[in-house]
Amino acid sequence: MTGREKRIISSRESPTRYRRPVKVGTRHVRNSSASSGSGVITGSPNAATSSTKTAPGRQDKSLPPTPKSEAETVGDHMSDARATYGNEDRSLHRAHSWETTSHDNESKERGRNDEETESQLAEVERALETSREEQQKMLKELQKLKVERDGHKQERRQLQEDMARLRLDHEQDLHSQQTKLDEKAKLAEYWSEKHQAALTDLDSLKERWLERDEMWKHEWERKAAEVLEERDELREKLHTMQKVAQVRGEEGEEARRQLLDLKQSISTSTRVQNQVTDHEFGDIMSGLNNEIQNWIVHSFRKSKNNLSNLSSVLRDSIKQVLPLYERVMSSSRLVFYQAFMVDRLMEIFNAPFFGLPEHGPLNHADALIDYLEDPSSEYTQWRSLTLSIIDQDRRGDLAAHTEKSLRSIQMDIISTLNELTGTEMTTSQEMALETITENVVKAARLVHRQRARFVFELPKVSVEKEARFDGKVMEDVNGEDEEDLRGRKIQCATFPAVYKMGDERGENMHLRNVIFKARVLCAPPPE
């Protein structure tokens, strides 16, 4: 067998020996057919572009490989393959023209292989075009990044200029603030000197004031001595006028007028500090009467009598206070409620000093006051001063016992009125009652701190002894005229009368004035 024949046989056995796979940006695989043994070049159209891309989030500083050189290399390989296939086909045609059938089959097979190769070349060319387009896009992106970099540089220069300008402005402001602080420091120093000078002047004024105060004190003492001498003279004149008035019956009325004038002059010239006038006491008593009356009306105007359900103990207690309570309840129940409440409050008015503790140093203060009672001015001055000092006690014993005693009186009033009316008091009503009782204690203590002696008298009504209306010391709660009420029977009293014994200095205890008239309810006129 010649060498030519060996080559022909070899070409029959391996018709695809020269069909090698082409690499374009990615790896191509050679597939073998069991029946025909033809080779096929496979690959993805995007394979050529994948090699030119970098991983996301990472910037490649070197330029990507040029797709053009790779495409030229592929083209050269394809040209060599076509030339080789053409030469081989021409040689086989001249050498084996006599084997027409087999040669035709082989040529058809090769034709199909050529078509596949051309299809793959078209795919490679499309991949190359895609790579070129992506390269253009990358160039445009690079140009855009350069433009952005230049913009950032320009912004950076602008920011540096702004920072320099702000730094200059800050330095100027700092200098201005420092100047202002220096001016303020100078101003503060100036006003400090002024303050020191003012303090010096104040010390001087204080010294002058003390000198003037001492001078005025001596002057006041001198004038007080003169007033006392004048008071003694007026007192002697008063006694003289009283004797003359007793002897001279014709001049009695004139003497009484002069006596009243002299009393007023003495009271004005000898008034002592912290002593309250008769008019002020009258206003205080009138205010207490109005508070109690308003509270009764506001709390029980809508209530009804509940006499059928009263306990025997409460009935006996009410009979001792108001023997004619059934008659009063049927006609004037609110007046009856006030009368009962005031009778319970008389414990505060009649006490020498309400609220003294049962134990301790103040326990026997009221007994000592009663034991040393004397009509002299020394006693009245001592009693007034002692009770004033006790009233200013801040140790807590007096306040605690006062609150305890007041609470007992309040609960007695609340329970009795609730049973009489068949209702329950509200919290606001109880608080108003507490305020009233506290005001009564303040008024009673104020009265007992005076040098004059005050007496509270609540007219009593009994079945055996009838009480009659007296216009000098009584007033009707309904406001009827005194002339119409003269000699009429009294059913109950709603507020006590207040009498004053002596004057503001605790002297002349034989004098008796009516400071406040008792408030009473008179029986209707007989038919």
mmCIF file of C-alpha atoms in Angstrom, residues 236-419:
data_model
loop_
_atom_site.group_PDB
_atom_site.id
_atom_site.type_symbol
_atom_site.label_atom_id
_atom_site.label_comp_id
_atom_site.label_asym_id
_atom_site.label_seq_id
_atom_site.Cartn_x
_atom_site.Cartn_y
_atom_site.Cartn_z
ATOM 1 C CA GLU A 236 -61.316 112.518 138.594
ATOM 2 C CA LYS A 237 -63.589 114.806 136.646
ATOM 3 C CA LEU A 238 -65.762 111.806 135.770
ATOM 4 C CA HIS A 239 -66.196 110.847 139.424
ATOM 5 C CA THR A 240 -66.942 114.441 140.278
ATOM 6 C CA MET A 241 -69.536 114.688 137.558
ATOM 7 C CA GLN A 242 -71.140 111.441 138.697
ATOM 8 C CA LYS A 243 -71.514 112.807 142.228
ATOM 9 C CA VAL A 244 -72.872 116.083 140.916
ATOM 10 C CA ALA A 245 -75.331 114.177 138.720
ATOM 11 C CA GLN A 246 -76.642 112.244 141.714
ATOM 12 C CA VAL A 247 -77.149 115.437 143.729
ATOM 13 C CA ARG A 248 -78.584 117.572 140.975
ATOM 14 C CA GLY A 249 -81.695 115.983 139.604
ATOM 15 C CA GLU A 250 -82.435 118.888 137.307
ATOM 16 C CA GLU A 251 -79.058 118.610 135.575
ATOM 17 C CA GLY A 252 -79.138 114.806 135.379
ATOM 18 C CA GLU A 253 -79.768 114.552 131.644
ATOM 19 C CA GLU A 254 -77.002 116.993 130.807
ATOM 20 C CA ALA A 255 -74.635 115.206 133.190
ATOM 21 C CA ARG A 256 -75.313 111.880 131.452
ATOM 22 C CA ARG A 257 -74.426 113.386 128.077
ATOM 23 C CA GLN A 258 -71.210 114.778 129.495
ATOM 24 C CA LEU A 259 -70.485 111.411 131.061
ATOM 25 C CA LEU A 260 -70.792 109.663 127.701
ATOM 26 C CA ASP A 261 -68.503 112.245 126.116
ATOM 27 C CA LEU A 262 -65.961 111.765 128.868
ATOM 28 C CA LYS A 263 -66.148 107.959 128.459
ATOM 29 C CA GLN A 264 -65.465 108.227 124.754
ATOM 30 C CA SER A 265 -62.554 110.633 125.390
ATOM 31 C CA ILE A 266 -61.044 108.298 127.970
ATOM 32 C CA SER A 267 -61.467 105.267 125.720
ATOM 33 C CA THR A 268 -59.784 107.102 122.831
ATOM 34 C CA SER A 269 -56.884 108.482 124.867
ATOM 35 C CA THR A 270 -56.155 105.254 126.783
ATOM 36 C CA ARG A 271 -56.694 102.609 124.074
ATOM 37 C CA VAL A 272 -54.197 99.753 124.273
ATOM 38 C CA GLN A 273 -52.696 97.914 121.339
ATOM 39 C CA ASN A 274 -54.377 94.574 120.334
ATOM 40 C CA GLN A 275 -57.644 95.617 122.023
ATOM 41 C CA VAL A 276 -60.714 95.375 119.780
ATOM 42 C CA THR A 277 -63.494 97.936 119.743
ATOM 43 C CA ASP A 278 -67.112 97.180 120.595
ATOM 44 C CA HIS A 279 -68.166 97.804 117.004
ATOM 45 C CA GLU A 280 -65.649 95.267 115.702
ATOM 46 C CA PHE A 281 -66.892 92.669 118.196
ATOM 47 C CA GLY A 282 -70.427 93.300 117.037
ATOM 48 C CA ASP A 283 -69.410 92.715 113.419
ATOM 49 C CA ILE A 284 -67.629 89.464 114.358
ATOM 50 C CA MET A 285 -70.667 88.124 116.220
ATOM 51 C CA SER A 286 -72.992 89.150 113.395
ATOM 52 C CA GLY A 287 -70.763 87.356 110.881
ATOM 53 C CA LEU A 288 -70.812 84.142 112.943
ATOM 54 C CA ASN A 289 -74.620 84.299 113.226
ATOM 55 C CA ASN A 290 -74.943 84.720 109.447
ATOM 56 C CA GLU A 291 -72.526 81.843 108.739
ATOM 57 C CA ILE A 292 -74.465 79.451 110.975
ATOM 58 C CA GLN A 293 -77.816 80.523 109.538
ATOM 59 C CA ASN A 294 -76.628 80.201 105.924
ATOM 60 C CA TRP A 295 -75.154 76.755 106.582
ATOM 61 C CA ILE A 296 -78.419 75.524 108.141
ATOM 62 C CA VAL A 297 -80.510 76.849 105.260
ATOM 63 C CA HIS A 298 -78.174 75.531 102.561
ATOM 64 C CA SER A 299 -77.880 72.073 104.128
ATOM 65 C CA PHE A 300 -81.450 71.356 105.315
ATOM 66 C CA ARG A 301 -83.890 73.558 103.377
ATOM 67 C CA LYS A 302 -85.095 70.495 101.410
ATOM 68 C CA SER A 303 -85.149 68.084 104.345
ATOM 69 C CA LYS A 304 -88.216 66.933 106.292
ATOM 70 C CA ASN A 305 -88.834 66.364 109.986
ATOM 71 C CA ASN A 306 -88.217 62.845 111.237
ATOM 72 C CA LEU A 307 -89.589 63.032 114.788
ATOM 73 C CA SER A 308 -91.319 59.644 114.652
ATOM 74 C CA ASN A 309 -88.056 57.712 114.430
ATOM 75 C CA LEU A 310 -86.128 59.609 117.117
ATOM 76 C CA SER A 311 -84.536 57.542 119.849
ATOM 77 C CA SER A 312 -85.527 58.127 123.456
ATOM 78 C CA VAL A 313 -82.020 59.296 124.349
ATOM 79 C CA LEU A 314 -82.100 61.971 121.639
ATOM 80 C CA ARG A 315 -85.588 63.074 122.671
ATOM 81 C CA ASP A 316 -84.465 63.567 126.279
ATOM 82 C CA SER A 317 -81.396 65.474 125.142
ATOM 83 C CA ILE A 318 -83.466 67.781 122.912
ATOM 84 C CA LYS A 319 -86.014 68.389 125.693
ATOM 85 C CA GLN A 320 -83.251 69.598 128.014
ATOM 86 C CA VAL A 321 -82.068 72.066 125.380
ATOM 87 C CA LEU A 322 -85.419 73.048 123.816
ATOM 88 C CA PRO A 323 -88.413 72.044 125.888
ATOM 89 C CA LEU A 324 -90.813 73.402 123.247
ATOM 90 C CA TYR A 325 -89.102 71.655 120.354
ATOM 91 C CA GLU A 326 -92.276 69.975 119.026
ATOM 92 C CA ARG A 327 -94.026 73.322 118.679
ATOM 93 C CA VAL A 328 -90.986 74.915 117.040
ATOM 94 C CA MET A 329 -90.404 71.966 114.707
ATOM 95 C CA SER A 330 -93.899 72.165 113.331
ATOM 96 C CA SER A 331 -93.637 75.853 112.402
ATOM 97 C CA SER A 332 -89.919 76.743 112.033
ATOM 98 C CA ARG A 333 -87.800 73.636 111.697
ATOM 99 C CA LEU A 334 -84.703 75.501 110.345
ATOM 100 C CA VAL A 335 -84.771 77.835 113.364
ATOM 101 C CA PHE A 336 -84.942 74.785 115.612
ATOM 102 C CA TYR A 337 -81.874 73.245 113.887
ATOM 103 C CA GLN A 338 -79.918 76.451 114.393
ATOM 104 C CA ALA A 339 -80.998 76.726 118.029
ATOM 105 C CA PHE A 340 -79.757 73.201 118.736
ATOM 106 C CA MET A 341 -76.447 73.850 116.963
ATOM 107 C CA VAL A 342 -75.811 77.145 118.825
ATOM 108 C CA ASP A 343 -76.639 75.513 122.180
ATOM 109 C CA ARG A 344 -73.934 72.949 121.415
ATOM 110 C CA LEU A 345 -71.461 75.727 120.465
ATOM 111 C CA MET A 346 -72.001 77.513 123.814
ATOM 112 C CA GLU A 347 -69.383 75.145 125.241
ATOM 113 C CA ILE A 348 -66.805 77.078 123.186
ATOM 114 C CA PHE A 349 -68.109 80.555 124.137
ATOM 115 C CA ASN A 350 -68.369 79.852 127.903
ATOM 116 C CA ALA A 351 -64.936 78.232 128.295
ATOM 117 C CA PRO A 352 -62.249 80.568 129.765
ATOM 118 C CA PHE A 353 -59.989 79.443 126.928
ATOM 119 C CA PHE A 354 -61.321 76.609 124.752
ATOM 120 C CA GLY A 355 -58.956 73.824 123.759
ATOM 121 C CA LEU A 356 -56.641 73.653 126.801
ATOM 122 C CA PRO A 357 -55.083 70.166 127.025
ATOM 123 C CA GLU A 358 -56.191 67.785 129.763
ATOM 124 C CA HIS A 359 -52.596 66.967 130.724
ATOM 125 C CA GLY A 360 -49.410 68.976 130.909
ATOM 126 C CA PRO A 361 -48.477 72.466 132.133
ATOM 127 C CA LEU A 362 -51.542 74.107 130.559
ATOM 128 C CA ASN A 363 -54.002 71.758 132.233
ATOM 129 C CA HIS A 364 -54.729 74.057 135.190
ATOM 130 C CA ALA A 365 -54.568 77.390 133.347
ATOM 131 C CA ASP A 366 -58.349 77.905 133.336
ATOM 132 C CA ALA A 367 -58.614 76.934 137.008
ATOM 133 C CA LEU A 368 -55.847 79.394 137.883
ATOM 134 C CA ILE A 369 -57.612 82.174 135.971
ATOM 135 C CA ASP A 370 -60.882 81.498 137.827
ATOM 136 C CA TYR A 371 -59.053 81.302 141.178
ATOM 137 C CA LEU A 372 -57.237 84.631 140.748
ATOM 138 C CA GLU A 373 -60.257 86.475 139.303
ATOM 139 C CA ASP A 374 -60.329 90.062 140.529
ATOM 140 C CA PRO A 375 -61.889 93.293 139.207
ATOM 141 C CA SER A 376 -58.557 95.113 139.392
ATOM 142 C CA SER A 377 -56.772 96.300 136.250
ATOM 143 C CA GLU A 378 -53.668 94.310 137.219
ATOM 144 C CA TYR A 379 -55.647 91.064 137.051
ATOM 145 C CA THR A 380 -57.282 91.892 133.746
ATOM 146 C CA GLN A 381 -53.902 92.844 132.270
ATOM 147 C CA TRP A 382 -52.342 89.600 133.567
ATOM 148 C CA ARG A 383 -55.238 87.504 132.257
ATOM 149 C CA SER A 384 -55.100 89.132 128.808
ATOM 150 C CA LEU A 385 -51.331 88.699 128.552
ATOM 151 C CA THR A 386 -51.430 85.079 129.795
ATOM 152 C CA LEU A 387 -54.123 84.004 127.347
ATOM 153 C CA SER A 388 -52.317 85.779 124.485
ATOM 154 C CA ILE A 389 -49.127 83.848 125.275
ATOM 155 C CA ILE A 390 -51.062 80.537 125.499
ATOM 156 C CA ASP A 391 -52.757 81.262 122.162
ATOM 157 C CA GLN A 392 -49.319 81.641 120.535
ATOM 158 C CA ASP A 393 -48.198 78.184 121.707
ATOM 159 C CA ARG A 394 -46.464 76.318 118.858
ATOM 160 C CA ARG A 395 -45.580 73.081 120.648
ATOM 161 C CA GLY A 396 -48.630 71.264 119.291
ATOM 162 C CA ASP A 397 -50.418 70.315 122.540
ATOM 163 C CA LEU A 398 -52.945 73.145 122.351
ATOM 164 C CA ALA A 399 -53.627 72.632 118.640
ATOM 165 C CA ALA A 400 -54.019 68.851 119.011
ATOM 166 C CA HIS A 401 -56.447 69.065 121.923
ATOM 167 C CA THR A 402 -58.385 71.884 120.262
ATOM 168 C CA GLU A 403 -58.833 69.780 117.151
ATOM 169 C CA LYS A 404 -59.919 66.784 119.255
ATOM 170 C CA SER A 405 -62.496 68.812 121.218
ATOM 171 C CA LEU A 406 -63.813 70.471 118.065
ATOM 172 C CA ARG A 407 -64.183 67.090 116.361
ATOM 173 C CA SER A 408 -66.302 65.827 119.270
ATOM 174 C CA ILE A 409 -68.645 68.825 118.993
ATOM 175 C CA GLN A 410 -68.846 68.497 115.199
ATOM 176 C CA MET A 411 -69.711 64.781 115.324
ATOM 177 C CA ASP A 412 -72.412 65.450 117.947
ATOM 178 C CA ILE A 413 -73.986 68.137 115.705
ATOM 179 C CA ILE A 414 -73.730 65.968 112.573
ATOM 180 C CA SER A 415 -75.206 62.832 114.143
ATOM 181 C CA THR A 416 -78.086 64.723 115.795
ATOM 182 C CA LEU A 417 -79.050 66.698 112.672
ATOM 183 C CA ASN A 418 -78.799 63.576 110.509
ATOM 184 C CA GLU A 419 -81.211 61.758 112.817
#
